[in-house]
CSV table of C-alpha atoms in Angstrom, one decimal:
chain,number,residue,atom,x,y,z
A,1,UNK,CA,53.6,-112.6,72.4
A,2,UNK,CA,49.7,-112.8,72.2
A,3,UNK,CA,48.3,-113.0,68.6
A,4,UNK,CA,44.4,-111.9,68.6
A,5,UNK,CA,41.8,-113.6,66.5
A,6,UNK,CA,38.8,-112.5,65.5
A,7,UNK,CA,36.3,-115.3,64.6
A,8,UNK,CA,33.9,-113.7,62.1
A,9,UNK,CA,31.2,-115.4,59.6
A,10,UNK,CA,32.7,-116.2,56.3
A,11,UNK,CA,29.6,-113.8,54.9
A,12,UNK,CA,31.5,-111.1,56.9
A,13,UNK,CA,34.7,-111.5,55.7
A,14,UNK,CA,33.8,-111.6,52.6
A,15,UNK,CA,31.9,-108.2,52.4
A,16,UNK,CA,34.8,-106.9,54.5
A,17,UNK,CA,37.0,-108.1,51.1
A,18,UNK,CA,34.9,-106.6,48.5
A,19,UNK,CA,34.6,-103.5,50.3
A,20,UNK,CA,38.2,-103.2,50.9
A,21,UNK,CA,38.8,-103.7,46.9
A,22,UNK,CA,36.0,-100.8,46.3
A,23,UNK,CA,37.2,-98.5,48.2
A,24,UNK,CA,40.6,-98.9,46.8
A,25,UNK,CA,39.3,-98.7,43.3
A,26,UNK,CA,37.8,-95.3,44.5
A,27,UNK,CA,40.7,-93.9,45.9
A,28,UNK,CA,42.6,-94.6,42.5
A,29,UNK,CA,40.2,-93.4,40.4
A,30,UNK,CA,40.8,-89.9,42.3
A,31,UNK,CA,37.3,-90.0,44.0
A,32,UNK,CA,35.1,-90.6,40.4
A,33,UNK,CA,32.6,-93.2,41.0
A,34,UNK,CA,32.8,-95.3,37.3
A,35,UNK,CA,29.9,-95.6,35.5
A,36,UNK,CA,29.6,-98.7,33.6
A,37,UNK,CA,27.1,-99.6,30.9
A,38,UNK,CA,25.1,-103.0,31.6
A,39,UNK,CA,25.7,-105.4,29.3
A,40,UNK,CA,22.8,-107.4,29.3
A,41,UNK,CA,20.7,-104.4,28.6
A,42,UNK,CA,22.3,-105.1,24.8
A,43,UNK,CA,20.6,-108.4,24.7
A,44,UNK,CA,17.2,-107.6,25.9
A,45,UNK,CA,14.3,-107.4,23.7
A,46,UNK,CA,12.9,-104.0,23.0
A,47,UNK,CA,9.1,-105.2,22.9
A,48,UNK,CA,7.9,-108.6,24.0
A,49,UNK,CA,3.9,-109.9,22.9
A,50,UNK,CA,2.6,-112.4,25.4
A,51,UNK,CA,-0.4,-114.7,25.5
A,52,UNK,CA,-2.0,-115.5,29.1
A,53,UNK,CA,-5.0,-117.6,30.0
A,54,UNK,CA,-7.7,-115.3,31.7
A,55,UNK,CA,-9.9,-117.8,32.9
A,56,UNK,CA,-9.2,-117.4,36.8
A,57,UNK,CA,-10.0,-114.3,39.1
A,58,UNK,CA,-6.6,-113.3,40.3
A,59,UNK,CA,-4.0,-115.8,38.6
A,60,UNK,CA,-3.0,-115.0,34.1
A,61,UNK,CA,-1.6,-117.9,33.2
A,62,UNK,CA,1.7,-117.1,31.1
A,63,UNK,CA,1.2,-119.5,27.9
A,64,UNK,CA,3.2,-117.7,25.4
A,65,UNK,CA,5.6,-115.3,24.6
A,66,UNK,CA,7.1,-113.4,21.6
A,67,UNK,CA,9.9,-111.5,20.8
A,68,UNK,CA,8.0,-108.7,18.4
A,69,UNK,CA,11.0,-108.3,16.2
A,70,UNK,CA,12.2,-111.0,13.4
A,71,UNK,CA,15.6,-112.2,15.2
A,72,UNK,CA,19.0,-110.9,13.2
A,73,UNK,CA,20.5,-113.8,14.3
A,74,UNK,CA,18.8,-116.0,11.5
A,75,UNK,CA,19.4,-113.7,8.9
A,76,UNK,CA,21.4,-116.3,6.8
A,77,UNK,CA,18.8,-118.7,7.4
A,78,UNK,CA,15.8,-116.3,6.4
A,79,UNK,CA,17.8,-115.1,3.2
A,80,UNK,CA,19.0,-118.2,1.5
A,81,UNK,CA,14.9,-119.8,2.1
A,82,UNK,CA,13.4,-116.2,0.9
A,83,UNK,CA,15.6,-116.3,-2.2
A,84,UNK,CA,14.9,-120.4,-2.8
A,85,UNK,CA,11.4,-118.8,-2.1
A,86,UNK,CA,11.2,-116.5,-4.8
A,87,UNK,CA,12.8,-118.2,-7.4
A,88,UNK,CA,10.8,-121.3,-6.9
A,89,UNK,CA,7.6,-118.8,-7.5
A,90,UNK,CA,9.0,-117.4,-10.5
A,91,UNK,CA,9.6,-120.8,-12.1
A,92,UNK,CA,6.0,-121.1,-11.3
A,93,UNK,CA,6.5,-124.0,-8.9
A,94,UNK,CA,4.1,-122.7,-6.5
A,95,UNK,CA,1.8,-119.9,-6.4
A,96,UNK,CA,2.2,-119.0,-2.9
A,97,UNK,CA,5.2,-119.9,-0.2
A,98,UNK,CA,4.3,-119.4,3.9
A,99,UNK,CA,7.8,-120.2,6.1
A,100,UNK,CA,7.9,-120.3,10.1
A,101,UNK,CA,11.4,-121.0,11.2
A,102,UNK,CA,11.5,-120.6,15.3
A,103,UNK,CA,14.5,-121.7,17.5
A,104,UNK,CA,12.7,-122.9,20.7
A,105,UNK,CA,15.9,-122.3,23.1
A,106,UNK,CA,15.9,-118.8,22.7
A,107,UNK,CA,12.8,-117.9,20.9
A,108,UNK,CA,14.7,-116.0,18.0
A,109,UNK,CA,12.2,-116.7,15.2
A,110,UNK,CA,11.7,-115.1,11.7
A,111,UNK,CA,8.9,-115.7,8.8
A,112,UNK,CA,8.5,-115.3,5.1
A,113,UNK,CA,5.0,-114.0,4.0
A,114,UNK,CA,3.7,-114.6,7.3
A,115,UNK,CA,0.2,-113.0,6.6
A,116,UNK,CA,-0.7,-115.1,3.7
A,117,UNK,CA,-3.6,-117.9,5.0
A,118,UNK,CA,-4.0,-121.4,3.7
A,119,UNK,CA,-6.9,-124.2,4.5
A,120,UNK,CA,-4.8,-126.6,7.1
A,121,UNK,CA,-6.3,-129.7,5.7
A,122,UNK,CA,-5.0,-132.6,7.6
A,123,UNK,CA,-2.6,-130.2,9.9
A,124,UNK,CA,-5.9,-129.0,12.3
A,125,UNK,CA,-5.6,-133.2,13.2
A,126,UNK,CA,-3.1,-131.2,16.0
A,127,UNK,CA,-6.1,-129.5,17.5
A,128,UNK,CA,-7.8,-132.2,17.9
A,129,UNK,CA,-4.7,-134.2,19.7
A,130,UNK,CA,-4.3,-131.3,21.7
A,131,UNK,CA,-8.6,-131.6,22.5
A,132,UNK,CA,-8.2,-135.2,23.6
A,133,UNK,CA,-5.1,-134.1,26.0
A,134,UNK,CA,-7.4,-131.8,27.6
A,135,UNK,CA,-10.1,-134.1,28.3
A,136,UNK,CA,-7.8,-136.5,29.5
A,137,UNK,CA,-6.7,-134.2,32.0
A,138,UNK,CA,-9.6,-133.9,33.2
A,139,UNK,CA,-10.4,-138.0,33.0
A,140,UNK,CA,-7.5,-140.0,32.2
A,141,UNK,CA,-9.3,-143.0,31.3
A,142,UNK,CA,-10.7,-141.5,28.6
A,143,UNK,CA,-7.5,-142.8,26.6
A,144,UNK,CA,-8.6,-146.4,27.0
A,145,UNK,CA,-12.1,-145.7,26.1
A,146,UNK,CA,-13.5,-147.7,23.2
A,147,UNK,CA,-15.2,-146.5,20.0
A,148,UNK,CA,-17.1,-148.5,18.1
A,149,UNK,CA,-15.7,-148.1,13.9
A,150,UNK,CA,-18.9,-149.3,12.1
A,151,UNK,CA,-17.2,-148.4,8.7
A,152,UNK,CA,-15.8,-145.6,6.7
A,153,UNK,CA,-17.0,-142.3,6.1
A,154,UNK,CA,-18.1,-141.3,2.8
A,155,UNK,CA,-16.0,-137.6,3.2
A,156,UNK,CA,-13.1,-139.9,5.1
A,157,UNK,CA,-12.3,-140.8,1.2
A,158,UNK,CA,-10.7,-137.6,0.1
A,159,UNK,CA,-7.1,-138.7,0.9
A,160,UNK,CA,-4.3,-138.2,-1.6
A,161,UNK,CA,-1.9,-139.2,0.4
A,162,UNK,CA,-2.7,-142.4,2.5
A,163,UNK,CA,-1.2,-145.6,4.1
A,164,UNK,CA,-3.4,-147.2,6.8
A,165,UNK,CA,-7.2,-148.0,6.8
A,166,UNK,CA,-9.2,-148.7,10.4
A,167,UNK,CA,-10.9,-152.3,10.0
A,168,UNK,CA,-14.6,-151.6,10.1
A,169,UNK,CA,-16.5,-153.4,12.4
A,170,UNK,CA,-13.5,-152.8,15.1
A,171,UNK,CA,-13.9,-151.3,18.7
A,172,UNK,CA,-10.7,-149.0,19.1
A,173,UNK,CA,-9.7,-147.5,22.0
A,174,UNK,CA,-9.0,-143.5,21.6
A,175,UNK,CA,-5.6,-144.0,21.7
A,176,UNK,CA,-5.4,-146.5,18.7
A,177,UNK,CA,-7.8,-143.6,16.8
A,178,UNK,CA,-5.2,-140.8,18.2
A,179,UNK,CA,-2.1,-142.8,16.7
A,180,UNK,CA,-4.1,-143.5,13.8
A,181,UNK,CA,-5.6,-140.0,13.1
A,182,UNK,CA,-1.3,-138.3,14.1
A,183,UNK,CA,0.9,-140.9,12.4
A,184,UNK,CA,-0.8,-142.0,9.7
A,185,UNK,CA,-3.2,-138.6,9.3
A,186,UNK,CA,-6.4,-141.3,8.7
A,187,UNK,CA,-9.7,-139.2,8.0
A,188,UNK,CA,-12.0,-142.1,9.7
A,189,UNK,CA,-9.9,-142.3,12.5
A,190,UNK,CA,-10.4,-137.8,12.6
A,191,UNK,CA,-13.8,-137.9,11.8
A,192,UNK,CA,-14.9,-140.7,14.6
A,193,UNK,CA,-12.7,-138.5,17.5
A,194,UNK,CA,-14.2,-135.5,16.1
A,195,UNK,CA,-18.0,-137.2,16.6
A,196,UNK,CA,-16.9,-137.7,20.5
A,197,UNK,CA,-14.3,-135.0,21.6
A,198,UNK,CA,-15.3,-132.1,23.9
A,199,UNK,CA,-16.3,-129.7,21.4
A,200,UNK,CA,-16.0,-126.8,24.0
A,201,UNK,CA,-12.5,-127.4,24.8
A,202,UNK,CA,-11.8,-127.8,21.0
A,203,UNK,CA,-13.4,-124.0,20.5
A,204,UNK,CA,-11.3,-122.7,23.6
A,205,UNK,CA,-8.0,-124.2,22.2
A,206,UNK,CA,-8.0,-121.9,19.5
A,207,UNK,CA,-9.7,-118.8,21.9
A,208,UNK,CA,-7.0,-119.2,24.3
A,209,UNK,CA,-3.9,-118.9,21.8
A,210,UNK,CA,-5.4,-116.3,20.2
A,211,UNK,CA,-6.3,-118.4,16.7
A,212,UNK,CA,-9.1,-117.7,14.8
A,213,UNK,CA,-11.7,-120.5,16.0
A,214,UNK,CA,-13.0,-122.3,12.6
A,215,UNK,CA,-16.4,-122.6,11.5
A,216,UNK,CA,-17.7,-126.0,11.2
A,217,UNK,CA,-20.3,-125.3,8.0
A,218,UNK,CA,-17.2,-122.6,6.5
A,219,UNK,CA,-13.6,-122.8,5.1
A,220,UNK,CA,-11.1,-122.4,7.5
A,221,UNK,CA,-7.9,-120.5,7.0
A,222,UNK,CA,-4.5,-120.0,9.0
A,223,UNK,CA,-1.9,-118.3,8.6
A,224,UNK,CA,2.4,-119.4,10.0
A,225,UNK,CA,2.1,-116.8,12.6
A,226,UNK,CA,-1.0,-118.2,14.4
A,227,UNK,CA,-0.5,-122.4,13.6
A,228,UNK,CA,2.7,-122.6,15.2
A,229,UNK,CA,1.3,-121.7,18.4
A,230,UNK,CA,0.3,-125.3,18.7
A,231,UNK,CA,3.3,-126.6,18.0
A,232,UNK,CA,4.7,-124.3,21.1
A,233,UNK,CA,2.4,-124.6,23.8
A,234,UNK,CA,3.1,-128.8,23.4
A,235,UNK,CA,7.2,-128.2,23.3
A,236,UNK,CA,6.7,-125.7,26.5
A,237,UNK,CA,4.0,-127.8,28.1
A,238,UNK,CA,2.4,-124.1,29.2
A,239,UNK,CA,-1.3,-125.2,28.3
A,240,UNK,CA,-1.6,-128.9,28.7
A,241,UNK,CA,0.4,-130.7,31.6
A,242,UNK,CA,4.3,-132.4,31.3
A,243,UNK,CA,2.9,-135.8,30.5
A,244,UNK,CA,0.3,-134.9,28.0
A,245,UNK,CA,2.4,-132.8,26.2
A,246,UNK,CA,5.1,-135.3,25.9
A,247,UNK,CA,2.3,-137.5,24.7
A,248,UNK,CA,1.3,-135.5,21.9
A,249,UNK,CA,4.7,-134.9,20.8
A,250,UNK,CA,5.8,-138.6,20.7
A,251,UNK,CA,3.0,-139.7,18.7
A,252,UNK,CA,3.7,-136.6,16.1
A,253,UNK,CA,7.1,-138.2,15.9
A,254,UNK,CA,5.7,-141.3,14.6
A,255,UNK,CA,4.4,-139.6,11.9
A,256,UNK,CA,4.9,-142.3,8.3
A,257,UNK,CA,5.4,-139.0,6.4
A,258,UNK,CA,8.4,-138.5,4.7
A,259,UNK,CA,7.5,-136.4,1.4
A,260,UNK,CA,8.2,-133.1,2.9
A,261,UNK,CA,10.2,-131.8,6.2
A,262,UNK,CA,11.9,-135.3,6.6
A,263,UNK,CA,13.6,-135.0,3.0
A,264,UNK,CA,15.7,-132.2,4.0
A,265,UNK,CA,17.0,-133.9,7.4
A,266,UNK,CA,19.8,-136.4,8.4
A,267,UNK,CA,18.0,-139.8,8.7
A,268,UNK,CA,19.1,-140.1,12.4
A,269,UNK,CA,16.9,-136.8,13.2
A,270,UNK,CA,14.1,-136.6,15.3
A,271,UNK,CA,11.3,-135.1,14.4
A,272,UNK,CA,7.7,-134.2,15.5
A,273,UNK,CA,5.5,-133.1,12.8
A,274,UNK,CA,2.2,-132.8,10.7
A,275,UNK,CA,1.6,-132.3,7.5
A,276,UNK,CA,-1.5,-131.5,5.5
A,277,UNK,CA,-2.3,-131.9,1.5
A,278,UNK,CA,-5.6,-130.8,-0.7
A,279,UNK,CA,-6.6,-131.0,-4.3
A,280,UNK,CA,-9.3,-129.1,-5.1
A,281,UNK,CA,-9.4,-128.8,-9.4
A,282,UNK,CA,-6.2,-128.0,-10.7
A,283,UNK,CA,-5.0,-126.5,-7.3
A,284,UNK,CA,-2.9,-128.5,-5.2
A,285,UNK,CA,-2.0,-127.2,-1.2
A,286,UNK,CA,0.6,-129.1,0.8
A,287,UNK,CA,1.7,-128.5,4.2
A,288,UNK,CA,4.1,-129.5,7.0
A,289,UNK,CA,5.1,-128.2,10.2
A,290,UNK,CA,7.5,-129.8,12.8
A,291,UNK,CA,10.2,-129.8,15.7
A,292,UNK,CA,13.6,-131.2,14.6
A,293,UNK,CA,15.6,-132.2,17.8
A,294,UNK,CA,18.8,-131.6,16.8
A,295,UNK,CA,21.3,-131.4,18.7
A,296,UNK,CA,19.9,-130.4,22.2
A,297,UNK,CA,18.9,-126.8,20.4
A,298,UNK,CA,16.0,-127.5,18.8
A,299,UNK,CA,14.3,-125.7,16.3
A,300,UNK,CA,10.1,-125.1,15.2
A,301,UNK,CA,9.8,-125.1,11.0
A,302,UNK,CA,6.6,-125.0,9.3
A,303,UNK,CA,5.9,-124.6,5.1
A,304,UNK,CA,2.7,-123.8,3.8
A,305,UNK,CA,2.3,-124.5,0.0
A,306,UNK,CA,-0.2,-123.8,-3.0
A,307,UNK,CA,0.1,-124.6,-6.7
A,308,UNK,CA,-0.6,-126.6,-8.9
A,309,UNK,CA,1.0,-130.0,-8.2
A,310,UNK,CA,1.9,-132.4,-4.8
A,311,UNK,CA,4.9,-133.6,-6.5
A,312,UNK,CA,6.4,-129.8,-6.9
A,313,UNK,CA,5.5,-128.8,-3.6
A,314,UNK,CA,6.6,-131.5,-1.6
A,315,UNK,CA,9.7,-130.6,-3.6
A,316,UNK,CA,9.8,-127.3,-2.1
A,317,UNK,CA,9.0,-128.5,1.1
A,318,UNK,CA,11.6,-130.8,1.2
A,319,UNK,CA,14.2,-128.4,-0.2
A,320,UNK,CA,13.0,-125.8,2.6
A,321,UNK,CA,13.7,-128.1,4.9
A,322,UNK,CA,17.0,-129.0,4.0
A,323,UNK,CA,18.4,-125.2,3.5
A,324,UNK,CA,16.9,-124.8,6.7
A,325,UNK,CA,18.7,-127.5,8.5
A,326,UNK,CA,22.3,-127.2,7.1
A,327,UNK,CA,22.7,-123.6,8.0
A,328,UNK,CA,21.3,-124.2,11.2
A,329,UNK,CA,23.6,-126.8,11.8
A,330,UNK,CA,26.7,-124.5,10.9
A,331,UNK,CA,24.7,-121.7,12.7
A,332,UNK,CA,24.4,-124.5,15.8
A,333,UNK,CA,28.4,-125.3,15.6
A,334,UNK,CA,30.0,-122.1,15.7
């Protein structure tokens, strides 16, 4: 007896398969074609805000993109910080409370008062990293460049919070000033990179992500909304390249703060962050924004104080922090 073989491409067979099953299901289904619902349609964003560099002819740069709607997934997180929130207010703690919470694997994100603006103090210093990362891109040895210190600024002295001095009389290279100006937030360090950055790529920065550019002879305010995009384009690496970004990132995790975001964490966490503190009278402003790397999922947070004491507010901060982090950790594990 002769058996017959066919010799046909797997890639045949296979649609041979399927198409057997399909017709089978027809034929059970009496002839009715079933009509399915897509899933995925359930988990796709109804309107989505994006941010794209327009600087070339043809090519739009994606840079950044939002989700329009506050994410129901963090409700428990948003409720138990808005309620902390208010009652810290109306035991007149602080008069004003600005929260950014953004989980940077998904993009789910809410905010609390989100349109109230503060002066940023020491946490523009990010712009400025984010300046020098640009120009090195353009010439990497400018890192390695030296600047002459001659000695301290007069408006360098206005720190309330401070634990490093540059040596005066010292040539530093920019990425001793950098480290200086990130983890220990030193003014002179600030003030010497600000006298030599690349003041048009500074302005653009804040063009590009849509940020009101400051005014150098003005008060400058920002809101949550618009100063975590600096935090965001560094974690993505969409505006400066891989190694830059992871740069700036590492030196923000050598931060020596630990009056504020760091309270509320496990000592073991990493964390990237700036903060930013101003007395002015009786009025008192602290802030603090940074990514926690916990766990493989992590997560953007950012607290923008006023009243009228540090102590209280890096209190809140600190307690902020911690709500934060506990129920995203439970949030994380389930």
């Amino acid at each position: 007896m002769k058996v017959f073989k066919l010799n046909l491409p797997l890639y045949l067979v296979l649609i041979l398969v399927c198409g057997a099953f399909a017709g089978g299901k027809y034929i059970l289904s009496n002839g009715k074609s079933e009509v399915t619902s897509p899933q995925m349609a359930n988990s796709c964003p109804s309107a989505m805000d994006q941010i794209r560099l327009k600087d070339y002819e043809l090519t739009h740069p994606l840079i950044l993109t939002d989700i329009s709607t506050q994410s129901d997934a963090l409700k428990s997180i948003q409720n138990k910080i808005t309620e902390y929130v208010n009652q810290a207010k109306a035991n007149q703690k602080a008069d004003d409370i600005s929260v950014y919470f953004r989980r940077l694997d998904n993009g789910s994100w809410f905010a609390i008062n989100p349109n109230a603006t503060y002066n940023p103090a020491s946490m523009i210093k990010i712009a400025y990293l984010i300046t020098y990362m640009k120009m090195a891109e353009l010439n990497p040895g400018v890192l390695n460049s030296k600047v002459f210190f001659a000695k301290h600024f007069s408006q360098g002295n206005n720190q309330n919070i401070k634990d490093f001095q540059l040596k005066e009389g010292v040539n530093y290279t920019v990425k001793d000033l950098l480290t200086a100006m990130i983890a220990h937030s030193d003014n002179d360090a600030t003030l010497l990179l600000s006298q030599n950055m690349n003041t048009t790529i500074y302005d653009n920065i804040f063009k590009d992500l849509n940020i009101p550019i400051p005014n150098p002879v003005a008060e400058y305010f920002i809101s949550v909304n618009d100063y975590c995009k600096f935090y965001r384009v560094l974690y993505s690496s969409t505006y400066t390249r891989p190694e830059y970004s992871e740069y700036a990132l590492k030196l923000l995790t050598l931060s020596t703060f630990k009056d504020g975001l760091k309270k509320g964490l496990d000592e073991n966490v990493v964390i990237a962050h700036k903060f930013g503190e101003r007395i002015i009278g009786n009025k008192a402003q602290l802030h603090e924004f940074g990514i926690v790397f916990y766990n493989k999922e992590p997560y953007l947070i950012g607290v923008m104080t006023t009243g009228n004491s540090l102590p209280l507010l890096s209190e809140i901060v600190g307690e902020i922090s911690r709500i934060a982090y506990q129920d995203y950790k439970t949030l994380s594990n389930s």
